[in-house]
Coordinates of C-alpha atoms in Angstrom, one line a residue:
Chain A
M1 CA 0.1 0.0 0.0
T2 CA 2.8 2.4 1.0
S3 CA 4.8 1.6 -2.2
H4 CA 1.7 2.2 -4.3
L5 CA 1.2 5.5 -2.6
T6 CA 4.9 6.4 -3.1
S7 CA 4.7 5.5 -6.8
L8 CA 1.6 7.7 -7.1
V9 CA 3.3 10.6 -5.5
K10 CA 6.3 10.2 -7.8
T11 CA 3.9 10.7 -10.9
T12 CA 3.0 14.1 -9.7
G13 CA 5.2 17.3 -10.2
F14 CA 5.3 18.0 -6.4
V15 CA 8.4 15.8 -5.7
Y16 CA 10.4 17.5 -8.5
L17 CA 9.9 21.1 -7.0
T18 CA 13.2 22.9 -6.3
P19 CA 13.9 26.3 -4.8
G20 CA 14.9 27.5 -8.3
I21 CA 11.4 26.6 -9.7
I22 CA 9.7 28.4 -6.8
V23 CA 11.9 31.5 -7.6
M24 CA 10.7 31.3 -11.3
W25 CA 7.1 31.2 -10.1
V26 CA 7.6 34.3 -8.1
I27 CA 9.1 36.0 -11.3
G28 CA 6.3 34.8 -13.4
L29 CA 3.6 36.0 -11.0
A30 CA 5.5 39.3 -10.6
L31 CA 5.3 39.9 -14.4
I32 CA 1.5 39.0 -14.3
Y33 CA 1.1 41.4 -11.4
L34 CA 3.0 44.2 -13.2
A35 CA 0.9 43.6 -16.3
I36 CA -2.5 43.7 -14.5
K37 CA -1.9 46.0 -11.7
K38 CA 0.7 48.5 -13.1
D39 CA -0.3 48.2 -16.8
Y40 CA 3.4 47.5 -17.8
E41 CA 3.2 46.2 -21.4
P42 CA 0.3 43.9 -20.4
L43 CA -0.1 42.5 -23.9
L44 CA 3.4 40.9 -23.7
L45 CA 4.3 40.6 -20.0
L46 CA 1.0 38.8 -19.1
P47 CA 1.5 35.9 -21.6
I48 CA 5.3 35.9 -20.9
G49 CA 4.6 35.6 -17.1
F50 CA 2.1 32.8 -17.6
G51 CA 4.6 31.1 -20.0
I52 CA 7.2 31.2 -17.2
L53 CA 4.8 29.4 -14.8
L54 CA 4.0 26.8 -17.4
A55 CA 7.7 26.2 -18.2
N56 CA 8.4 25.6 -14.4
L57 CA 5.7 23.1 -13.7
P58 CA 7.7 19.8 -13.4
L59 CA 6.7 16.9 -15.7
S60 CA 4.3 19.1 -17.8
G61 CA 6.4 18.4 -20.9
L62 CA 5.2 21.5 -22.5
M63 CA 8.8 22.4 -23.7
T64 CA 9.9 18.9 -24.6
P65 CA 11.5 19.0 -27.9
E66 CA 9.4 17.6 -30.8
E67 CA 6.5 16.9 -28.5
G68 CA 5.7 19.8 -26.2
L69 CA 2.9 22.2 -27.2
L70 CA 4.9 25.3 -26.3
W71 CA 8.1 24.0 -27.9
K72 CA 6.1 23.7 -31.1
F73 CA 4.9 27.3 -30.8
Y74 CA 8.5 28.3 -30.1
E75 CA 10.1 26.3 -32.8
Y76 CA 7.7 27.0 -35.6
G77 CA 6.7 30.5 -34.5
I78 CA 10.0 32.1 -33.3
H79 CA 12.9 29.9 -34.3
W80 CA 11.5 29.7 -37.8
E81 CA 11.2 33.4 -37.7
I82 CA 7.5 33.7 -38.7
I83 CA 6.1 35.6 -35.7
P84 CA 8.5 38.7 -35.5
P85 CA 8.0 39.6 -39.2
I86 CA 4.3 39.2 -38.8
I87 CA 4.4 41.7 -35.9
F88 CA 6.3 44.0 -38.2
L89 CA 3.5 43.7 -40.7
G90 CA 1.1 45.0 -38.0
I91 CA 3.5 47.7 -37.0
G92 CA 3.7 48.8 -40.6
A93 CA -0.1 48.9 -40.8
F94 CA -0.1 51.1 -37.7
T95 CA 2.7 53.5 -38.6
D96 CA 2.3 56.8 -40.3
F97 CA 5.5 57.7 -42.0
G98 CA 4.1 61.3 -42.7
P99 CA 6.1 63.0 -40.1
L100 CA 9.3 61.4 -41.4
L101 CA 8.5 62.3 -44.9
A102 CA 7.8 65.9 -43.9
N103 CA 11.1 66.2 -41.9
P104 CA 13.6 63.7 -43.5
R105 CA 16.6 65.1 -41.7
L106 CA 15.1 63.9 -38.4
I107 CA 15.8 60.3 -39.6
F108 CA 19.4 60.7 -38.5
L109 CA 18.2 61.0 -34.9
G110 CA 16.9 57.4 -35.2
A111 CA 20.5 56.4 -36.2
G112 CA 22.2 58.4 -33.4
A113 CA 20.0 56.6 -30.9
Q114 CA 21.5 53.2 -32.1
A115 CA 24.9 54.2 -30.6
G116 CA 23.8 52.7 -27.3
V117 CA 23.4 49.3 -29.1
Y118 CA 27.0 49.2 -30.2
I119 CA 28.5 50.8 -27.1
T120 CA 26.7 48.2 -24.9
F121 CA 27.8 45.4 -27.4
F122 CA 31.4 46.4 -26.8
A123 CA 30.9 46.6 -23.0
A124 CA 29.2 43.2 -22.9
Q125 CA 32.0 41.6 -24.7
A126 CA 34.5 43.2 -22.4
M127 CA 32.5 41.7 -19.5
G128 CA 33.0 38.2 -20.8
F129 CA 29.9 37.6 -22.9
D130 CA 30.6 35.8 -26.2
I131 CA 30.2 38.0 -29.3
M132 CA 26.7 36.6 -30.2
E133 CA 25.4 37.2 -26.7
A134 CA 26.9 40.6 -26.6
A135 CA 25.1 41.6 -29.9
T136 CA 21.9 40.3 -28.4
I137 CA 22.3 42.3 -25.2
G138 CA 23.2 45.4 -27.2
I139 CA 20.1 45.3 -29.4
I140 CA 18.0 45.9 -26.2
G141 CA 19.2 49.4 -26.4
G142 CA 17.1 49.8 -29.6
A143 CA 14.0 49.4 -27.3
D144 CA 12.3 47.3 -30.0
G145 CA 10.9 44.0 -28.7
P146 CA 10.2 42.1 -31.9
T147 CA 13.7 43.0 -33.3
T148 CA 15.4 41.9 -30.0
I149 CA 13.4 38.5 -30.3
F150 CA 14.3 38.2 -33.9
L151 CA 18.0 38.6 -33.3
A152 CA 18.2 36.6 -30.1
S153 CA 16.4 33.6 -31.7
K154 CA 18.9 33.7 -34.5
I155 CA 22.2 34.1 -32.7
A156 CA 21.7 33.5 -29.0
P157 CA 18.5 31.6 -28.3
Q158 CA 19.7 30.8 -24.8
L159 CA 19.3 34.6 -23.9
L160 CA 15.9 35.0 -25.7
G161 CA 13.7 35.0 -22.6
A162 CA 15.9 37.4 -20.5
C163 CA 16.5 39.8 -23.4
A164 CA 12.8 39.8 -24.5
V165 CA 11.7 40.5 -20.9
A166 CA 14.3 43.2 -20.5
A167 CA 13.4 44.9 -23.8
Y168 CA 9.7 44.9 -23.0
S169 CA 10.2 46.1 -19.4
Y170 CA 12.3 48.9 -20.4
M171 CA 9.9 49.9 -23.2
A172 CA 7.2 50.0 -20.5
M173 CA 9.5 52.1 -18.3
V174 CA 10.2 54.8 -21.0
P175 CA 8.4 57.5 -19.0
I176 CA 10.5 56.7 -16.0
I177 CA 13.9 56.1 -17.5
Q178 CA 14.1 58.8 -20.2
P179 CA 12.9 62.2 -18.6
P180 CA 15.8 62.5 -16.1
I181 CA 18.4 61.9 -18.9
M182 CA 16.5 64.4 -21.2
R183 CA 16.4 67.0 -18.5
L184 CA 20.1 66.4 -17.6
M185 CA 21.4 66.8 -21.1
T186 CA 19.4 69.8 -22.3
T187 CA 19.0 73.4 -21.1
E188 CA 15.6 74.9 -20.5
A189 CA 16.2 77.1 -23.5
E190 CA 16.9 74.1 -25.7
R191 CA 13.8 72.4 -24.5
K192 CA 11.8 75.5 -25.5
I193 CA 13.0 75.4 -29.2
K194 CA 10.0 75.4 -31.5
M195 CA 10.3 73.4 -34.7
A196 CA 9.6 74.9 -38.0
K197 CA 6.1 74.0 -39.4
S198 CA 6.1 70.8 -41.4
R199 CA 5.1 70.7 -45.0
K200 CA 2.0 68.7 -46.1
V201 CA 2.8 65.2 -47.3
T202 CA 0.6 63.9 -50.2
K203 CA -1.1 60.5 -50.3
L204 CA 0.9 59.6 -53.4
E205 CA 4.1 60.2 -51.5
K206 CA 3.0 58.0 -48.7
I207 CA 2.2 55.2 -51.1
L208 CA 5.5 55.5 -52.9
F209 CA 7.6 55.6 -49.8
P210 CA 7.2 51.9 -48.7
L211 CA 8.0 50.8 -52.3
V212 CA 11.1 52.9 -52.7
S213 CA 12.5 52.3 -49.2
T214 CA 11.9 48.4 -49.5
F215 CA 14.1 48.3 -52.6
L216 CA 16.8 50.5 -51.2
I217 CA 17.0 49.1 -47.7
I218 CA 17.0 45.4 -48.7
L219 CA 19.6 46.0 -51.4
L220 CA 21.8 47.6 -48.8
V221 CA 21.2 45.2 -45.9
P222 CA 19.7 42.0 -47.3
A223 CA 19.6 40.3 -43.8
S224 CA 17.0 42.9 -42.8
A225 CA 14.6 41.7 -45.5
P226 CA 12.2 39.7 -43.4
L227 CA 11.5 42.6 -41.0
I228 CA 11.7 45.5 -43.5
S229 CA 9.6 43.8 -46.2
M230 CA 6.8 43.1 -43.8
L231 CA 6.9 46.5 -42.2
M232 CA 6.6 48.1 -45.6
L233 CA 4.0 45.7 -46.8
G234 CA 1.9 46.6 -43.7
N235 CA 2.4 50.2 -44.5
L236 CA 1.4 49.8 -48.1
F237 CA -1.8 48.2 -46.9
R238 CA -2.5 51.3 -44.7
E239 CA -1.6 54.0 -47.3
S240 CA -3.0 52.4 -50.4
G241 CA -6.5 52.8 -49.1
V242 CA -7.9 50.0 -51.1
V243 CA -7.3 47.0 -48.8
E244 CA -9.0 48.2 -45.6
R245 CA -9.7 44.6 -44.6
L246 CA -6.1 43.5 -44.9
K247 CA -5.1 46.6 -43.0
H248 CA -7.5 46.0 -40.1
A249 CA -6.5 42.3 -40.1
A250 CA -2.8 43.2 -39.8
Q251 CA -3.4 45.8 -37.1
N252 CA -5.9 43.7 -35.1
E253 CA -6.6 40.0 -35.6
L254 CA -3.2 39.0 -36.8
M255 CA -1.4 41.2 -34.4
N256 CA -3.4 39.9 -31.4
I257 CA -3.0 36.2 -32.5
V258 CA 0.8 36.4 -32.9
T259 CA 1.2 38.3 -29.7
I260 CA -0.3 35.3 -27.8
F261 CA 2.0 32.8 -29.7
L262 CA 5.0 35.1 -29.2
G263 CA 4.6 35.8 -25.4
V264 CA 3.8 32.4 -24.0
P265 CA 6.7 30.5 -25.7
I266 CA 9.1 33.3 -24.8
G267 CA 8.1 32.9 -21.2
A268 CA 8.4 29.1 -21.6
T269 CA 12.1 29.4 -22.5
M270 CA 12.8 30.7 -19.0
N271 CA 13.1 27.6 -17.0
A272 CA 14.9 27.8 -13.7
E273 CA 18.1 26.1 -14.9
A274 CA 18.5 28.5 -17.9
F275 CA 17.3 31.7 -16.3
L276 CA 18.6 31.7 -12.7
Q277 CA 22.3 32.6 -13.6
P278 CA 24.4 35.6 -12.6
K279 CA 24.6 36.6 -16.3
V280 CA 20.9 37.3 -16.4
I281 CA 21.4 40.1 -13.9
F282 CA 24.2 41.5 -16.1
I283 CA 21.8 41.3 -19.1
F284 CA 19.2 43.5 -17.3
V285 CA 21.9 46.0 -16.2
L286 CA 23.5 46.2 -19.6
G287 CA 20.1 46.4 -21.3
L288 CA 19.2 49.4 -19.1
C289 CA 22.6 51.0 -19.8
A290 CA 22.0 50.4 -23.6
F291 CA 18.7 52.1 -23.3
M292 CA 20.0 55.1 -21.4
I293 CA 23.0 55.5 -23.7
S294 CA 20.7 55.4 -26.8
T295 CA 18.6 58.2 -25.2
A296 CA 21.7 60.3 -24.6
T297 CA 23.3 59.8 -27.9
G298 CA 20.1 60.7 -29.7
I299 CA 20.0 64.0 -27.8
L300 CA 23.7 64.6 -28.5
L301 CA 23.3 64.0 -32.2
A302 CA 20.4 66.6 -32.3
K303 CA 22.7 69.1 -30.6
L304 CA 25.4 68.3 -33.0
M305 CA 23.0 68.8 -35.9
N306 CA 22.1 72.2 -34.5
L307 CA 25.7 73.4 -34.8
F308 CA 25.5 73.0 -38.6
S309 CA 21.9 73.9 -39.3
T310 CA 20.1 77.2 -39.4
K311 CA 16.7 75.5 -38.7
K312 CA 17.2 74.4 -35.1
I313 CA 15.9 71.1 -33.9
N314 CA 14.6 70.7 -30.3
P315 CA 17.3 68.3 -28.9
L316 CA 14.6 66.4 -27.0
L317 CA 13.6 64.8 -30.4
G318 CA 16.8 62.9 -30.3
A319 CA 15.5 60.9 -27.3
A320 CA 12.6 59.7 -29.5
G321 CA 15.2 57.9 -31.7
V322 CA 14.9 54.8 -29.6
S323 CA 12.1 52.6 -31.1
A324 CA 9.5 52.5 -28.3
V325 CA 6.7 53.7 -30.5
P326 CA 4.8 55.8 -29.6
M327 CA 5.8 56.0 -26.0
A328 CA 9.1 57.7 -26.5
A329 CA 7.5 60.4 -28.8
R330 CA 4.9 61.0 -26.1
V331 CA 7.6 61.4 -23.4
V332 CA 9.4 64.0 -25.6
H333 CA 6.2 65.9 -26.1
K334 CA 5.6 65.8 -22.3
V335 CA 9.0 67.0 -21.3
G336 CA 8.8 69.7 -24.0
T337 CA 5.5 71.0 -22.7
E338 CA 6.9 71.2 -19.2
A339 CA 9.3 73.8 -20.5
D340 CA 6.8 75.6 -22.8
K341 CA 3.1 74.7 -22.7
K342 CA 2.7 75.8 -26.3
N343 CA 5.5 73.6 -27.7
Y344 CA 3.8 70.7 -29.4
L345 CA 6.5 68.3 -30.3
L346 CA 4.5 65.0 -30.6
M347 CA 4.2 65.0 -34.4
Y348 CA 7.8 65.9 -34.9
A349 CA 8.9 63.3 -32.5
M350 CA 7.1 60.6 -34.3
G351 CA 9.7 61.1 -37.2
P352 CA 12.7 60.0 -35.2
N353 CA 10.6 57.5 -33.3
V354 CA 9.6 55.6 -36.5
A355 CA 13.2 56.1 -37.8
G356 CA 14.4 54.4 -34.6
V357 CA 12.4 51.3 -35.5
I358 CA 14.0 51.1 -38.9
G359 CA 17.4 52.0 -37.4
T360 CA 17.2 49.0 -34.8
V361 CA 16.2 46.6 -37.7
I362 CA 19.2 47.8 -39.7
A363 CA 21.4 47.4 -36.6
A364 CA 20.1 43.8 -36.1
G365 CA 20.6 43.0 -39.8
I366 CA 24.2 44.3 -39.6
F367 CA 24.9 42.1 -36.6
L368 CA 23.4 39.1 -38.4
T369 CA 25.4 39.8 -41.5
L370 CA 28.7 40.3 -39.8
L371 CA 28.3 37.5 -37.2
T372 CA 26.9 34.8 -39.3
S373 CA 28.7 35.3 -42.6
Chain B
M1 CA 35.6 39.2 -36.6
S2 CA 36.7 41.4 -33.7
A3 CA 34.3 43.5 -31.6
S4 CA 36.0 46.8 -32.5
V5 CA 35.4 46.1 -36.2
I6 CA 31.7 45.3 -35.6
F7 CA 31.4 48.4 -33.3
I8 CA 32.8 50.8 -35.8
G9 CA 31.4 49.1 -38.8
G10 CA 28.0 48.7 -37.1
I11 CA 27.6 52.4 -36.2
S12 CA 28.7 53.6 -39.6
S13 CA 26.5 51.2 -41.4
V14 CA 23.4 52.3 -39.4
F15 CA 24.2 55.9 -40.4
F16 CA 24.7 54.7 -44.0
G17 CA 21.4 52.9 -43.9
M18 CA 19.6 56.0 -42.6
G19 CA 21.3 58.0 -45.2
L20 CA 19.7 55.6 -47.7
L21 CA 16.4 56.0 -46.1
Y22 CA 16.9 59.7 -46.4
L23 CA 17.7 59.2 -50.1
S24 CA 14.6 57.1 -50.5
I25 CA 12.5 59.9 -49.1
K26 CA 14.0 62.3 -51.5
I27 CA 13.6 60.0 -54.4
T28 CA 9.9 59.4 -53.4
A29 CA 9.5 63.3 -53.3
M30 CA 11.0 63.5 -56.8
I31 CA 8.9 60.8 -58.3
T32 CA 5.8 62.3 -56.7
A33 CA 6.7 65.6 -58.2
R34 CA 7.1 64.0 -61.6
L35 CA 3.9 62.1 -61.4
T36 CA 1.9 65.1 -60.1
G37 CA 3.6 67.6 -62.4
K38 CA 4.4 69.8 -59.5
R39 CA 7.7 71.4 -59.1
K40 CA 10.1 69.6 -56.7
E41 CA 10.6 72.7 -54.6
N42 CA 6.9 72.5 -53.6
L43 CA 7.4 69.1 -52.1
S44 CA 10.6 69.5 -50.2

């Protein structure tokens, strides 16, 4: 009777519980709490948190290679690079490139804000991470979740969970992280600079832009093709005005479905053995540094451009060069109106903000090209 | 490939890529001007 009872108990997950597993439950529950209670990127952090719980239930077999349900989601959705490009299709369908077309010089602020990616890459390598891991950690500085996932799944899948959570966490904390850096690096007079009025962008121009940029960018950085092609296709859906159903599907149904199949398997990659390592702490610290440096370098580039330009740029716009759309642009607007209530920067900030998305994709494409060729 | 090469090559390539994007906006404006028969100066 006792032996039967012992055998029965051994078929349950309880006997395989470890302190590490309990810690992962706490982390998973903390993410779910932040999503529900604090509204921190709930669309991603909630499924990621639940995925962490599932991955740390012993004997569930959900991440067993070839068999587990979540393993299949991960393998065919993320490892096969299907989900991140589909998310970019949705982002493209949401994005209005009008502010960028109206103020093309602001594009370079999106490049300036990528400096944090490379500086952190260099720092991570100096701290002992291998070159693939360093690149994945650096890309967190772009503040672009799908691109971080895309790059991590290609070159450092062992860091996928930590890097994705770091990227989405920092994207949610843009209103906390960026304003002190913005205030520190600009004077009140600079924050009051009013931008020159933007020109009107025609519909034809908005239709032509995704076509022209697809050709040029993919010819330059072929490795960025999966993300850029989908981004521009989604944007063409939006601007053409003839495929409203496809535009809405890309913005809503498709985006919502892939968000579920992205978040849960990412959380499921975070089992106790893989996640509870000292290097994960370094990933979060370096990711935060990357994000802060990107904010600062964007602002510095705007100041540099002002030295050579008669039409002054409000340096706060440089902080929008990180990709967190539209949160970073909103933060720029908020800090700008603190200095001058009549200084409306939101539409101008959307330009570098959108450019930052493309800049991060290019940075990831360059990492892929250089590290895997 | 060394980290310093990727560091310098990466930053310059991102700026080059953005330069290309800038170029694509200018080309778009030019094509639009041609198609609509407007003068380029009115678009940029």
